[in-house]
PDB file of C-alpha atoms in Angstrom:
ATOM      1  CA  UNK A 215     -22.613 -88.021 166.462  1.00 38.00           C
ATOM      2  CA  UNK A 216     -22.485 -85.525 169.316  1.00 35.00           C
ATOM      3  CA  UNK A 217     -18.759 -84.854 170.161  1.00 35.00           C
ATOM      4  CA  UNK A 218     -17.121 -82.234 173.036  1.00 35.00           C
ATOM      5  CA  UNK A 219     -13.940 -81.281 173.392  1.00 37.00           C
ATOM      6  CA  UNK A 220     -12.908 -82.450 176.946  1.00 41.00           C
ATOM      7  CA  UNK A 221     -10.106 -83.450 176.150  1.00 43.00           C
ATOM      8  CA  UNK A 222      -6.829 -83.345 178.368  1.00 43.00           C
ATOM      9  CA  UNK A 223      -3.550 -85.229 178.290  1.00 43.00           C
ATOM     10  CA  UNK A 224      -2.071 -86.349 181.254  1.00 41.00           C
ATOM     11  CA  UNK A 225       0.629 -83.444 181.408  1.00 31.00           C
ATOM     12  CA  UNK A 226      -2.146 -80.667 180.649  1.00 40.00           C
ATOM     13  CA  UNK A 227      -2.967 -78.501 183.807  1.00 30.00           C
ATOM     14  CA  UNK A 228      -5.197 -78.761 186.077  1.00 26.00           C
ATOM     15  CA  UNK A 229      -8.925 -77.457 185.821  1.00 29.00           C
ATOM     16  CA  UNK A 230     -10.069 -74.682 187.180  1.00 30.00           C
ATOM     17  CA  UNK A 231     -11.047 -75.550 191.033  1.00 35.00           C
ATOM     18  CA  UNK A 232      -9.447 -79.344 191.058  1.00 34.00           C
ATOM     19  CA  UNK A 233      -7.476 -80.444 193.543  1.00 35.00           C
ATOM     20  CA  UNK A 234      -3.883 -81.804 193.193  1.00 35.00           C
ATOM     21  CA  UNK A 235      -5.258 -84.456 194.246  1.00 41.00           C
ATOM     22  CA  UNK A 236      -8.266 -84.773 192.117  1.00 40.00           C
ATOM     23  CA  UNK A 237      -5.985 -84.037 189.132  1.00 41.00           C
ATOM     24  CA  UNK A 238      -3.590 -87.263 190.133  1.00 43.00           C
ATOM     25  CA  UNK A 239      -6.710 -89.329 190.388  1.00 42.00           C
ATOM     26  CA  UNK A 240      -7.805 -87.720 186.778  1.00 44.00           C
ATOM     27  CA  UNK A 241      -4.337 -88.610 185.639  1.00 43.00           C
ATOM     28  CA  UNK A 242      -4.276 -92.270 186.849  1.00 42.00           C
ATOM     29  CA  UNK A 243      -7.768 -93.096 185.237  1.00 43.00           C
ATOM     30  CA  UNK A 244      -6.804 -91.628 181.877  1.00 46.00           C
ATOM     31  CA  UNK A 245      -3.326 -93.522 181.535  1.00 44.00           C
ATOM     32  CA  UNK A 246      -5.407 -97.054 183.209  1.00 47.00           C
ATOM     33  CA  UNK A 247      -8.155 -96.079 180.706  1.00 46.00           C
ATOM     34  CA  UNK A 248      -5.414 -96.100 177.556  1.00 59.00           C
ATOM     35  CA  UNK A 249      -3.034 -98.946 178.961  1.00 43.00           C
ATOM     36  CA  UNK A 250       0.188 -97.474 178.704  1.00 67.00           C
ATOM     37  CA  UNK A 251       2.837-100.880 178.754  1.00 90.00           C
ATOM     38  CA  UNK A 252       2.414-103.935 176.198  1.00 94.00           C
ATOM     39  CA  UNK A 253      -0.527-105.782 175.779  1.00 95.00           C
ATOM     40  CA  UNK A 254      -0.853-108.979 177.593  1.00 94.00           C
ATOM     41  CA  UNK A 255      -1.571-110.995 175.181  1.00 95.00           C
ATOM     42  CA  UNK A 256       1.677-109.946 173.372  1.00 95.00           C
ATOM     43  CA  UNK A 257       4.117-110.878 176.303  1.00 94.00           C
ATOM     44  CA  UNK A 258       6.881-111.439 176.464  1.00 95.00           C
ATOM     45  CA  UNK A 259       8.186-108.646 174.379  1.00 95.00           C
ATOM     46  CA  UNK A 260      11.423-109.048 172.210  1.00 95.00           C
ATOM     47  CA  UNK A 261      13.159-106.588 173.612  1.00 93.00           C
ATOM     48  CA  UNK A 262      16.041-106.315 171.506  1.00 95.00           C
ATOM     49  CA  UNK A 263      14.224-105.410 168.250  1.00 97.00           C
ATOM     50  CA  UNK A 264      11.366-103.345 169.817  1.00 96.00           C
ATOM     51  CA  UNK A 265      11.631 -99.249 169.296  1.00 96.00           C
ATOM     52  CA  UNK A 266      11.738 -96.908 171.830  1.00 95.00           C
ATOM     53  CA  UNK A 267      10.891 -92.988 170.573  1.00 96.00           C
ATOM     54  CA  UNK A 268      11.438 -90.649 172.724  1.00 96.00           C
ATOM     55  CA  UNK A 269       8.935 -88.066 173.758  1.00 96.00           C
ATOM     56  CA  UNK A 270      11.530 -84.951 173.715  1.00 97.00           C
ATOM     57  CA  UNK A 271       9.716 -82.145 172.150  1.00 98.00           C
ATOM     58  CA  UNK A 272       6.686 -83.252 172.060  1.00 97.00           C
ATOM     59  CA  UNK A 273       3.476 -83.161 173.735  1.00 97.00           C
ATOM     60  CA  UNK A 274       2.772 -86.322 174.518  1.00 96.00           C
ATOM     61  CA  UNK A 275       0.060 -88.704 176.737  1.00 95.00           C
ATOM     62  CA  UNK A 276      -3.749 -90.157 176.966  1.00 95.00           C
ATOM     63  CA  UNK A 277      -6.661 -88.321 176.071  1.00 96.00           C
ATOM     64  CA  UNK A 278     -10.417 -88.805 175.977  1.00 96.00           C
ATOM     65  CA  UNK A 279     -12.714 -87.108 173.429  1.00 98.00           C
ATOM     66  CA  UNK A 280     -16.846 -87.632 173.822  1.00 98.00           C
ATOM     67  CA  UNK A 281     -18.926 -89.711 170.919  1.00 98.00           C
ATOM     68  CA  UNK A 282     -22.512 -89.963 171.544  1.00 96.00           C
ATOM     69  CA  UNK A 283     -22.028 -89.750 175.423  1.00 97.00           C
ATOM     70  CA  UNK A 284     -19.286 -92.077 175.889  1.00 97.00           C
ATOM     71  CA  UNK A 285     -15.443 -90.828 176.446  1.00 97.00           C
ATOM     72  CA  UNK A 286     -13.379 -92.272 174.232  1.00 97.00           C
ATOM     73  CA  UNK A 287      -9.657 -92.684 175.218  1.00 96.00           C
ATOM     74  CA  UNK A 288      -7.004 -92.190 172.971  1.00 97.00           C
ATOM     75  CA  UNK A 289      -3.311 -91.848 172.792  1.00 97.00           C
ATOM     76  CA  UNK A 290      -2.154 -88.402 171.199  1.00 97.00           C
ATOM     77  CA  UNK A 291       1.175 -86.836 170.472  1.00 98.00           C
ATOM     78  CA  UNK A 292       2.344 -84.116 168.480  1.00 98.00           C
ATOM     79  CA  UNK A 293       5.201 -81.299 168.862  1.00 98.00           C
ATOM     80  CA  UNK A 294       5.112 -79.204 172.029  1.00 98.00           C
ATOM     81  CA  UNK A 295       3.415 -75.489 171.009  1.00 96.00           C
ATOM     82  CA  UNK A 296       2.746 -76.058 167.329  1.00 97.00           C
ATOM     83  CA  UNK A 297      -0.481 -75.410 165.077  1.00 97.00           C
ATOM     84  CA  UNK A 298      -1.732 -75.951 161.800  1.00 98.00           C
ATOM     85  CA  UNK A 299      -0.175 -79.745 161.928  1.00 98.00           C
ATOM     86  CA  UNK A 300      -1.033 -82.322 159.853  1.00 98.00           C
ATOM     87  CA  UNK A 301      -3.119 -85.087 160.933  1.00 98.00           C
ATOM     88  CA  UNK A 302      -2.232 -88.824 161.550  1.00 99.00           C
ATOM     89  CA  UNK A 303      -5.060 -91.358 162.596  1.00 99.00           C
ATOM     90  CA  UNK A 304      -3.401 -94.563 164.113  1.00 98.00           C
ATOM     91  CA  UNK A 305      -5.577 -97.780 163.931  1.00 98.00           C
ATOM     92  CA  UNK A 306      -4.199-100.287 166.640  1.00 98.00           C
ATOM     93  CA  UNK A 307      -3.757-104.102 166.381  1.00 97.00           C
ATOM     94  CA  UNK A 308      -6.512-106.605 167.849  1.00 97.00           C
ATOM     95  CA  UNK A 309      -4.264-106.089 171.335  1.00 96.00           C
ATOM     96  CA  UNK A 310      -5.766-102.428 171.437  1.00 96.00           C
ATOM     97  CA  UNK A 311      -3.492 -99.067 171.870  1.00 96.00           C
ATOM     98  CA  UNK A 312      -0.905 -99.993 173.904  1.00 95.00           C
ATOM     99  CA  UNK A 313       2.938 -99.240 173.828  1.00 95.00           C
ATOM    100  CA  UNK A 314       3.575-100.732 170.253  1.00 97.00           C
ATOM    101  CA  UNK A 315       0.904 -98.060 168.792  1.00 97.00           C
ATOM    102  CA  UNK A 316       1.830 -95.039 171.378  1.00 97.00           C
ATOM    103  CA  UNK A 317       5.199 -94.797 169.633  1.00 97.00           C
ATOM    104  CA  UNK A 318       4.427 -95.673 166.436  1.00 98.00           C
ATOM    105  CA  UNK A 319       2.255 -91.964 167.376  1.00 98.00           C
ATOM    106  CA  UNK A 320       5.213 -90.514 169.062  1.00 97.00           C
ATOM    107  CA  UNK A 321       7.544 -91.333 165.901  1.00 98.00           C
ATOM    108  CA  UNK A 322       4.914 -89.628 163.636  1.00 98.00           C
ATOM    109  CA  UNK A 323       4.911 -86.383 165.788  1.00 98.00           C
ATOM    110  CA  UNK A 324       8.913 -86.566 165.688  1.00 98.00           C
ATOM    111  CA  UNK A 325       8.059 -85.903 162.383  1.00 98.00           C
ATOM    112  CA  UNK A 326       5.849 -82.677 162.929  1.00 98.00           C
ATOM    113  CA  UNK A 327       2.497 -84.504 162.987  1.00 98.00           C
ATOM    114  CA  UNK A 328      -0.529 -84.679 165.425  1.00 98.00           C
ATOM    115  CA  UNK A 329      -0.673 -88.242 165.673  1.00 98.00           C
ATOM    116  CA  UNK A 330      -3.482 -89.548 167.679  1.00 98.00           C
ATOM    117  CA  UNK A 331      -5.171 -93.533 168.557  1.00 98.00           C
ATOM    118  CA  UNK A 332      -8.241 -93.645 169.481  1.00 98.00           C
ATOM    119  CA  UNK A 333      -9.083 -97.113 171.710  1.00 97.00           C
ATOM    120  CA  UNK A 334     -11.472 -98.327 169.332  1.00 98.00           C
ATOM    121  CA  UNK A 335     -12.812-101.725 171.545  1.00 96.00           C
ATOM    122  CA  UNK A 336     -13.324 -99.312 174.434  1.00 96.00           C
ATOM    123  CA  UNK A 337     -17.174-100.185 174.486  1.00 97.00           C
ATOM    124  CA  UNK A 338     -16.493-103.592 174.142  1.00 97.00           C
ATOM    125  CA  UNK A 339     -14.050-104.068 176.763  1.00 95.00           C
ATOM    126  CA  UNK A 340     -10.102-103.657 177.784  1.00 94.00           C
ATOM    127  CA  UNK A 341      -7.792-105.790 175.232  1.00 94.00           C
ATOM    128  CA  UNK A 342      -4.982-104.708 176.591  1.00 92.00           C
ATOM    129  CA  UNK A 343      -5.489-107.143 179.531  1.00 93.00           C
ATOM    130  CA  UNK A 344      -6.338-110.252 177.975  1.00 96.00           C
ATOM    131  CA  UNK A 345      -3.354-113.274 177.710  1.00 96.00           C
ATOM    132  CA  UNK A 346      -5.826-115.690 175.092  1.00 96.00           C
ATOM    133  CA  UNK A 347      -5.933-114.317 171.595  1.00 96.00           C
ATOM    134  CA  UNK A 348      -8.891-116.557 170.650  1.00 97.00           C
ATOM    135  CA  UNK A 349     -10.992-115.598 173.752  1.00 98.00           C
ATOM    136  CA  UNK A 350      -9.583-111.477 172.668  1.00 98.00           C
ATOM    137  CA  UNK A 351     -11.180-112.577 169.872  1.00 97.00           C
ATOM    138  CA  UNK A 352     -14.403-114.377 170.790  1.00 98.00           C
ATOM    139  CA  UNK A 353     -15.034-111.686 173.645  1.00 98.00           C
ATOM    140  CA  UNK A 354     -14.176-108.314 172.267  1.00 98.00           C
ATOM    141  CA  UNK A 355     -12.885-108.203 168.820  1.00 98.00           C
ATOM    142  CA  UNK A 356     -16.033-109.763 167.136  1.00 97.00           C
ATOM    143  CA  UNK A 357     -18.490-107.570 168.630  1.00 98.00           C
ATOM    144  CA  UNK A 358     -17.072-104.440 167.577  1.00 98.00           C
ATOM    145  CA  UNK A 359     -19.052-102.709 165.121  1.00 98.00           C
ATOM    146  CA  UNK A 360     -17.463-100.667 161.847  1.00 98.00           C
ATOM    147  CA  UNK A 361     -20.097 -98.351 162.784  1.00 98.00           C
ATOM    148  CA  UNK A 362     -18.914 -97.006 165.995  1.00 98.00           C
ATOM    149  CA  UNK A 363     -15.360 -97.566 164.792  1.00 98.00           C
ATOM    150  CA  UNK A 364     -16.288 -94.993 161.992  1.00 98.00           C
ATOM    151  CA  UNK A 365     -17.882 -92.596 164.364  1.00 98.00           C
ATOM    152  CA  UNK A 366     -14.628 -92.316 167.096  1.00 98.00           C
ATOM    153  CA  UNK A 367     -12.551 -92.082 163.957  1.00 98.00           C
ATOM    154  CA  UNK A 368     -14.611 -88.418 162.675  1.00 98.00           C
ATOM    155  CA  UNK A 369     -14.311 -88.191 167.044  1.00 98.00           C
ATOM    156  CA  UNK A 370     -10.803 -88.140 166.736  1.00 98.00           C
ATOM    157  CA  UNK A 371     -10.245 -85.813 163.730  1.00 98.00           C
ATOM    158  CA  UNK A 372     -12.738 -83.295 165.693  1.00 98.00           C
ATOM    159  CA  UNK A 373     -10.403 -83.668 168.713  1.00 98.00           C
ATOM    160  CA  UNK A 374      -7.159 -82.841 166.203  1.00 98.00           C
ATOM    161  CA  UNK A 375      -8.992 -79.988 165.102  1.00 98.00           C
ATOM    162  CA  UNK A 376      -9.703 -78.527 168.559  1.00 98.00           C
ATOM    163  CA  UNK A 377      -6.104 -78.718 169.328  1.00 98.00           C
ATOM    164  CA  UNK A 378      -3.719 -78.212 166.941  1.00 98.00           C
ATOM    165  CA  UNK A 379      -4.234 -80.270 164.274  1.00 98.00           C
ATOM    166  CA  UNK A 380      -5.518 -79.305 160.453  1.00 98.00           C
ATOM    167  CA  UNK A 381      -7.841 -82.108 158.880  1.00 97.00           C
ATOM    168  CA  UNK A 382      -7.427 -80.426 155.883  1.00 98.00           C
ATOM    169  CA  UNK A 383      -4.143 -82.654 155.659  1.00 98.00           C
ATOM    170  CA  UNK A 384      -5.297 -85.387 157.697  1.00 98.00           C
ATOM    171  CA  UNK A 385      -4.729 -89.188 156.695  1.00 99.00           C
ATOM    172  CA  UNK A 386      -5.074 -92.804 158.595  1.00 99.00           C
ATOM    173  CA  UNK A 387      -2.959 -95.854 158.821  1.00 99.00           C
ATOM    174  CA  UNK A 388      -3.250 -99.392 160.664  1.00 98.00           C
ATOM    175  CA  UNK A 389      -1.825-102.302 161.451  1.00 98.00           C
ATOM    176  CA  UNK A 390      -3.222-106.250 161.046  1.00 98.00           C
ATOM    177  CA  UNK A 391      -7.297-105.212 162.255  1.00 98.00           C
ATOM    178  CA  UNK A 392      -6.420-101.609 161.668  1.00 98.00           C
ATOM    179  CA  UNK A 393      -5.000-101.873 158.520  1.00 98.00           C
ATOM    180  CA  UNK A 394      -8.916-103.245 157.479  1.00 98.00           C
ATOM    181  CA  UNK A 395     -10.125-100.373 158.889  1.00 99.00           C
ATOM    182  CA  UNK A 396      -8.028 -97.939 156.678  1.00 99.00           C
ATOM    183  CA  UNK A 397      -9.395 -98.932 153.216  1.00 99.00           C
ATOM    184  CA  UNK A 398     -13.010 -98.392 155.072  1.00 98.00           C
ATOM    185  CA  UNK A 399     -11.882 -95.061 156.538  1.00 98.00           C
ATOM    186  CA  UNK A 400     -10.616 -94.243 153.323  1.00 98.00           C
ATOM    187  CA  UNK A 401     -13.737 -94.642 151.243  1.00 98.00           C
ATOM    188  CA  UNK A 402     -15.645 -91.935 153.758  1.00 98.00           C
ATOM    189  CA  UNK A 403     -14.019 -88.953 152.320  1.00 97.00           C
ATOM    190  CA  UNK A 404     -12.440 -87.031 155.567  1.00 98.00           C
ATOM    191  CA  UNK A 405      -8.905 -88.207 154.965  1.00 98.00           C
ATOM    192  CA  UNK A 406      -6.590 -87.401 152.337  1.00 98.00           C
ATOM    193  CA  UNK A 407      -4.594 -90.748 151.634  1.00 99.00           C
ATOM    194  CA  UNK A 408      -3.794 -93.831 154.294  1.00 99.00           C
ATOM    195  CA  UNK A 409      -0.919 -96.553 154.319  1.00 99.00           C
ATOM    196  CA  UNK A 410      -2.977-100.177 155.392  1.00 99.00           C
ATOM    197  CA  UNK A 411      -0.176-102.301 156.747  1.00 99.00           C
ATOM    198  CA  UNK A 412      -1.706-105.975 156.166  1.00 98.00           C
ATOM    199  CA  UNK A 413      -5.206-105.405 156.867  1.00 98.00           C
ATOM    200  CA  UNK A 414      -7.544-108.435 155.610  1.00 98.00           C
ATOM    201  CA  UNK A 415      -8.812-106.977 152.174  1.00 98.00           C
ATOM    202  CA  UNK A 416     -12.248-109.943 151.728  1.00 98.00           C
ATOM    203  CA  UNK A 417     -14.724-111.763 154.195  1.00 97.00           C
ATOM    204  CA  UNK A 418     -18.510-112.896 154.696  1.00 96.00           C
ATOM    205  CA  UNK A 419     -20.318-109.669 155.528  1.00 97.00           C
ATOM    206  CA  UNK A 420     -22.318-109.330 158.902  1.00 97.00           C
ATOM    207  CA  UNK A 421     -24.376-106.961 160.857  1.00 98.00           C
ATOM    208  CA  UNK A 422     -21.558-105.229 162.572  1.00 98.00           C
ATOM    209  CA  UNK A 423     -19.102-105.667 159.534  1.00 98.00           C
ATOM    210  CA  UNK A 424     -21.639-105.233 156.209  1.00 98.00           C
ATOM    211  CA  UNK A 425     -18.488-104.664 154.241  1.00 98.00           C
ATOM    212  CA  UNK A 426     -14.596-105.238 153.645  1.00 98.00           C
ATOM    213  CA  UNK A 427     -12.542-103.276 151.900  1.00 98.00           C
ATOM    214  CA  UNK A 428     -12.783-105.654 148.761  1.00 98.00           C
ATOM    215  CA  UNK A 429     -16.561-103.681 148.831  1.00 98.00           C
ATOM    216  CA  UNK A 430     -14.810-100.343 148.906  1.00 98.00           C
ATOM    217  CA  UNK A 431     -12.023-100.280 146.930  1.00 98.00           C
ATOM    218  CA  UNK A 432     -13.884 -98.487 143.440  1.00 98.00           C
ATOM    219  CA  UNK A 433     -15.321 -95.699 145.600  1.00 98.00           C
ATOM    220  CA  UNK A 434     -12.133 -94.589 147.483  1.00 98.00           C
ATOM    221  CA  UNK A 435     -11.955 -90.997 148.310  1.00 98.00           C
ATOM    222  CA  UNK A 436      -8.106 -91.127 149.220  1.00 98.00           C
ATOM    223  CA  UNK A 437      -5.631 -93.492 148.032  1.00 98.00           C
ATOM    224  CA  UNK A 438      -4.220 -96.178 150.308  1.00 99.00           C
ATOM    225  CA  UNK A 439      -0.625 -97.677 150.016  1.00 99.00           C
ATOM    226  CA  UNK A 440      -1.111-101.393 151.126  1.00 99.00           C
ATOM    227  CA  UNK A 441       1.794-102.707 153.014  1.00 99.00           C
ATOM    228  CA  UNK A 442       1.577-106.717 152.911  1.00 98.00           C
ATOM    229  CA  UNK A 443       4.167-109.688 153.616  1.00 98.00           C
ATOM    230  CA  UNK A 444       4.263-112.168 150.950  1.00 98.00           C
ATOM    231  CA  UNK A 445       4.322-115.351 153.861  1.00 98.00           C
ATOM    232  CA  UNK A 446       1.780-113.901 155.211  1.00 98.00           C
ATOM    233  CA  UNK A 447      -0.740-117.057 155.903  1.00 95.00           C
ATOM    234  CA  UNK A 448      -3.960-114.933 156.722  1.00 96.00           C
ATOM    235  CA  UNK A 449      -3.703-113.168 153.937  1.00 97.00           C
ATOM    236  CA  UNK A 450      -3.382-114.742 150.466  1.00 96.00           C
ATOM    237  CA  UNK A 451      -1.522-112.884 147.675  1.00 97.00           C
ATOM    238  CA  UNK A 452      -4.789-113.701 145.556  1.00 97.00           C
ATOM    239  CA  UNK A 453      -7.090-111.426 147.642  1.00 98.00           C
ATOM    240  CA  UNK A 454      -4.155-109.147 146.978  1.00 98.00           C
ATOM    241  CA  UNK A 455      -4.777-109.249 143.729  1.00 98.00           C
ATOM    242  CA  UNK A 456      -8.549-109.153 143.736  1.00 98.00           C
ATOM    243  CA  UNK A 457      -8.054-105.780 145.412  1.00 98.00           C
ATOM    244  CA  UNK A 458      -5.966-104.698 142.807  1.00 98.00           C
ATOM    245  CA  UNK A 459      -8.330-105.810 140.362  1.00 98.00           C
ATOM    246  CA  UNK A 460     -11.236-103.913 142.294  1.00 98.00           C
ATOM    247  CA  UNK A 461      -9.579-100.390 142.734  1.00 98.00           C
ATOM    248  CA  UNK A 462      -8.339-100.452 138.606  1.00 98.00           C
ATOM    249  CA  UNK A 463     -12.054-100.073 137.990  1.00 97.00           C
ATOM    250  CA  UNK A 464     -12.978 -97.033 140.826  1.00 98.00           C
ATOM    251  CA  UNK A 465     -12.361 -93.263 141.452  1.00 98.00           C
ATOM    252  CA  UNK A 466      -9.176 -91.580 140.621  1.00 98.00           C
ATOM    253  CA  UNK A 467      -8.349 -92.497 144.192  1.00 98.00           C
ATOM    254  CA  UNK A 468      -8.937 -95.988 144.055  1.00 98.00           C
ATOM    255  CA  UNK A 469      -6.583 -96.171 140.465  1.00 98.00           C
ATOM    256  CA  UNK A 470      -3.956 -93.879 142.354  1.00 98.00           C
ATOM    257  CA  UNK A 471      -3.724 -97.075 145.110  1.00 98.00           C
ATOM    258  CA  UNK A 472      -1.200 -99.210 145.221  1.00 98.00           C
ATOM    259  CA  UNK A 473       0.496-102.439 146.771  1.00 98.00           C
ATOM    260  CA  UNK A 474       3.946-103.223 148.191  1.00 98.00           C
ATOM    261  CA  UNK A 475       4.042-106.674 148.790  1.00 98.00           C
ATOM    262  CA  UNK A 476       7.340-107.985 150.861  1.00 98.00           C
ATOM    263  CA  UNK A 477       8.045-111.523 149.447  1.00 98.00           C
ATOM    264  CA  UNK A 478      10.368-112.397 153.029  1.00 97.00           C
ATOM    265  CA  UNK A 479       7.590-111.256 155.256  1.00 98.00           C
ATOM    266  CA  UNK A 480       4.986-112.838 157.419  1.00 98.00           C
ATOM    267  CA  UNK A 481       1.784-110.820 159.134  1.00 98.00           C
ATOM    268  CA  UNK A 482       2.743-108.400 161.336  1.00 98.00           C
ATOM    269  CA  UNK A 483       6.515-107.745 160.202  1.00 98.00           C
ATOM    270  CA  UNK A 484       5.890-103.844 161.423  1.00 98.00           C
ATOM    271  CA  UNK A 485       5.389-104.748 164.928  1.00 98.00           C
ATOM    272  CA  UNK A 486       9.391-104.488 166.466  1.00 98.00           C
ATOM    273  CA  UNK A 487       8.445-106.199 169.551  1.00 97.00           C
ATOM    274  CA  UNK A 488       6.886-109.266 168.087  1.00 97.00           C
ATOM    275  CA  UNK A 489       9.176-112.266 166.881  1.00 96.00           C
ATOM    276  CA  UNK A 490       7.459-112.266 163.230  1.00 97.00           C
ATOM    277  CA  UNK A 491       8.897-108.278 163.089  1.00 98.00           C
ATOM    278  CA  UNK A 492      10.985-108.025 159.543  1.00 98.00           C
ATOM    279  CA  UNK A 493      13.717-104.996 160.182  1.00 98.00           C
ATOM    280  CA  UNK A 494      14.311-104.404 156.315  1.00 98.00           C
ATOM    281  CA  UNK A 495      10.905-104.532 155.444  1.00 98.00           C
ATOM    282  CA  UNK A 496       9.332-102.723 158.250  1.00 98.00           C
ATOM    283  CA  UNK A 497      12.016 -99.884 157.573  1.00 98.00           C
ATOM    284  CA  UNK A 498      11.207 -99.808 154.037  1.00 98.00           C
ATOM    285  CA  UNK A 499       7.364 -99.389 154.427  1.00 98.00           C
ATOM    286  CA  UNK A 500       7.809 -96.693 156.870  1.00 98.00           C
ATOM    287  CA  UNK A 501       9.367 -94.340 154.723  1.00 98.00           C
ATOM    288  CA  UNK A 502       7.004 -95.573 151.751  1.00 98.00           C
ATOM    289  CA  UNK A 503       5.034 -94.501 153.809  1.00 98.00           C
ATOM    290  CA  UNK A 504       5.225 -91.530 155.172  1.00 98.00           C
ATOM    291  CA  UNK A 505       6.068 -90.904 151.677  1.00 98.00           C
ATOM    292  CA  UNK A 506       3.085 -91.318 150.122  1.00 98.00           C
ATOM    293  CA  UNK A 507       1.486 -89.105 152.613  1.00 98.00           C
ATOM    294  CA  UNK A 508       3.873 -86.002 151.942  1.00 98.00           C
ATOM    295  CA  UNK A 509       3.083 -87.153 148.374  1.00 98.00           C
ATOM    296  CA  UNK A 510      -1.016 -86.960 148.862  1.00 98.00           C
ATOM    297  CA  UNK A 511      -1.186 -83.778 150.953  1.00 98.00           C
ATOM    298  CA  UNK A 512      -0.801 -84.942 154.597  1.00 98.00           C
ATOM    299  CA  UNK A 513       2.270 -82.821 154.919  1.00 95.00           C
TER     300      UNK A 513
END
């Protein structure tokens, strides 16, 4: 992986010898690039129950990092002038990183991280602007490789690194795809614990996805908290318990795991601007959350 730092939010300053006008164009492409607003697919939003964190304080906006000669785009936010901060990785939803996952990163710099989400189907194609889940699916979602998802993941914790953030106290979490993509990041070694909010734990292994986090879970490097709804109907409690089975036989990290399963919830009970969002249960597995990472290092 070759990786520069390039990187500029959409507040930062111009370059050296840009125009004001060259900067606005800059500007416009990066936020486009990221999709700041709700998916499509997602509309209409419930707007009573979805958050809202403001971006007081904090440095805040759309990046872009380089992996092997592509810019990556990414959402990053973290508190205006600090160092030394610990590290959050956000993995989006199938719908990509749009509002939803911005200020899920906005709420974790509130709390003194560097939170930052990479737009992992960038290759692929824009998520964020599709209305069919099954042709998201079919089109984008199913020919994104765990490979290159691995690679702008170590992309993004360079990018932390290079401004601001420690990865000595880094750790990951994700929601529905994302939360799949934790247990895997988890396994590698460069984070220090992750919280995997109903990511699918078994499935048929392919080219682009050789193995699930059922394949993982003895050689964790960093323990996960997994964060699953007991209605949910993609995921069955018994591949909850296979998991469990699987990490009581691994590394110290993969016994130190653990499961919170919320018996009233359905998939996606994090998301506050979907209808299937669970208030008690989403509050509860944020703080068990953010918890476990003050617990693990990630502090």
């Amino acid at each position: 992986m070759s990786l520069r730092d390039d990187s500029r939010s959409d507040f930062d300053s111009l370059r050296p010898g840009q125009s004001t006008e060259q900067g606005a164009t800059r500007r416009t492409a990066l936020k486009a690039a990221i999709g700041v607003g709700y998916a499509a697919a997602v509309m209409p939003v419930v707007a009573q129950t979805a958050v809202s964190t403001s971006a007081e304080g904090l440095k805040a906006g759309p990046v872009k990092y380089t992996v092997n000669g592509f810019e990556v785009p990414a959402y990053a936010a973290a508190p205006a002038g600090k160092t030394g901060l610990p590290v959050i990785l956000v993995v989006q939803e199938i719908f990509g990183v749009h509002e939803y996952i911005a200020d899920t990163c906005r709420r974790f710099a509130q709390l003194g991280y560097l939170a930052i989400a990479p737009e992992l189907y960038a290759r692929q194609g824009d998520a964020k602007s599709y209305t069919d889940i099954p042709k998201l699916q079919a089109d984008i979602v199913s020919k994104v490789p765990d490979a290159q998802v691995m690679a702008d993941l170590d992309g993004a914790l360079a990018y932390a690194a290079a401004n601001g953030g420690s990865v000595a106290k880094a750790g990951i979490t994700g929601f529905c795809w994302g939360g799949r993509i934790v247990w895997l990041y988890a396994a590698t070694g460069k984070v220090k614990a992750g919280a995997a909010w109903y990511g699918r734990l078994v499935g048929q292994p392919s080219q682009l996805t050789p193995r699930h986090p059922i394949d993982v879970a003895a050689s964790l490097q960093a323990p996960v908290l997994g964060l699953y709804g007991g209605k949910d109907q993609g995921i069955p409690l018994d591949t909850v318990d296979k998991m469990k089975a699987a990490l009581a036989t691994g590394t110290p990290a993969a016994k130190a795991s653990s499961f919170v399963v919320y018996p009233e919830a359905g998939h996606a009970f994090h998301a506050d601007y979907r209808p299937g969002y669970v208030k008690s249960a989403a509050e509860d597995g944020w703080q068990r959350a953010t918890a476990w990472f003050k617990a693990n290092g990630v502090a």
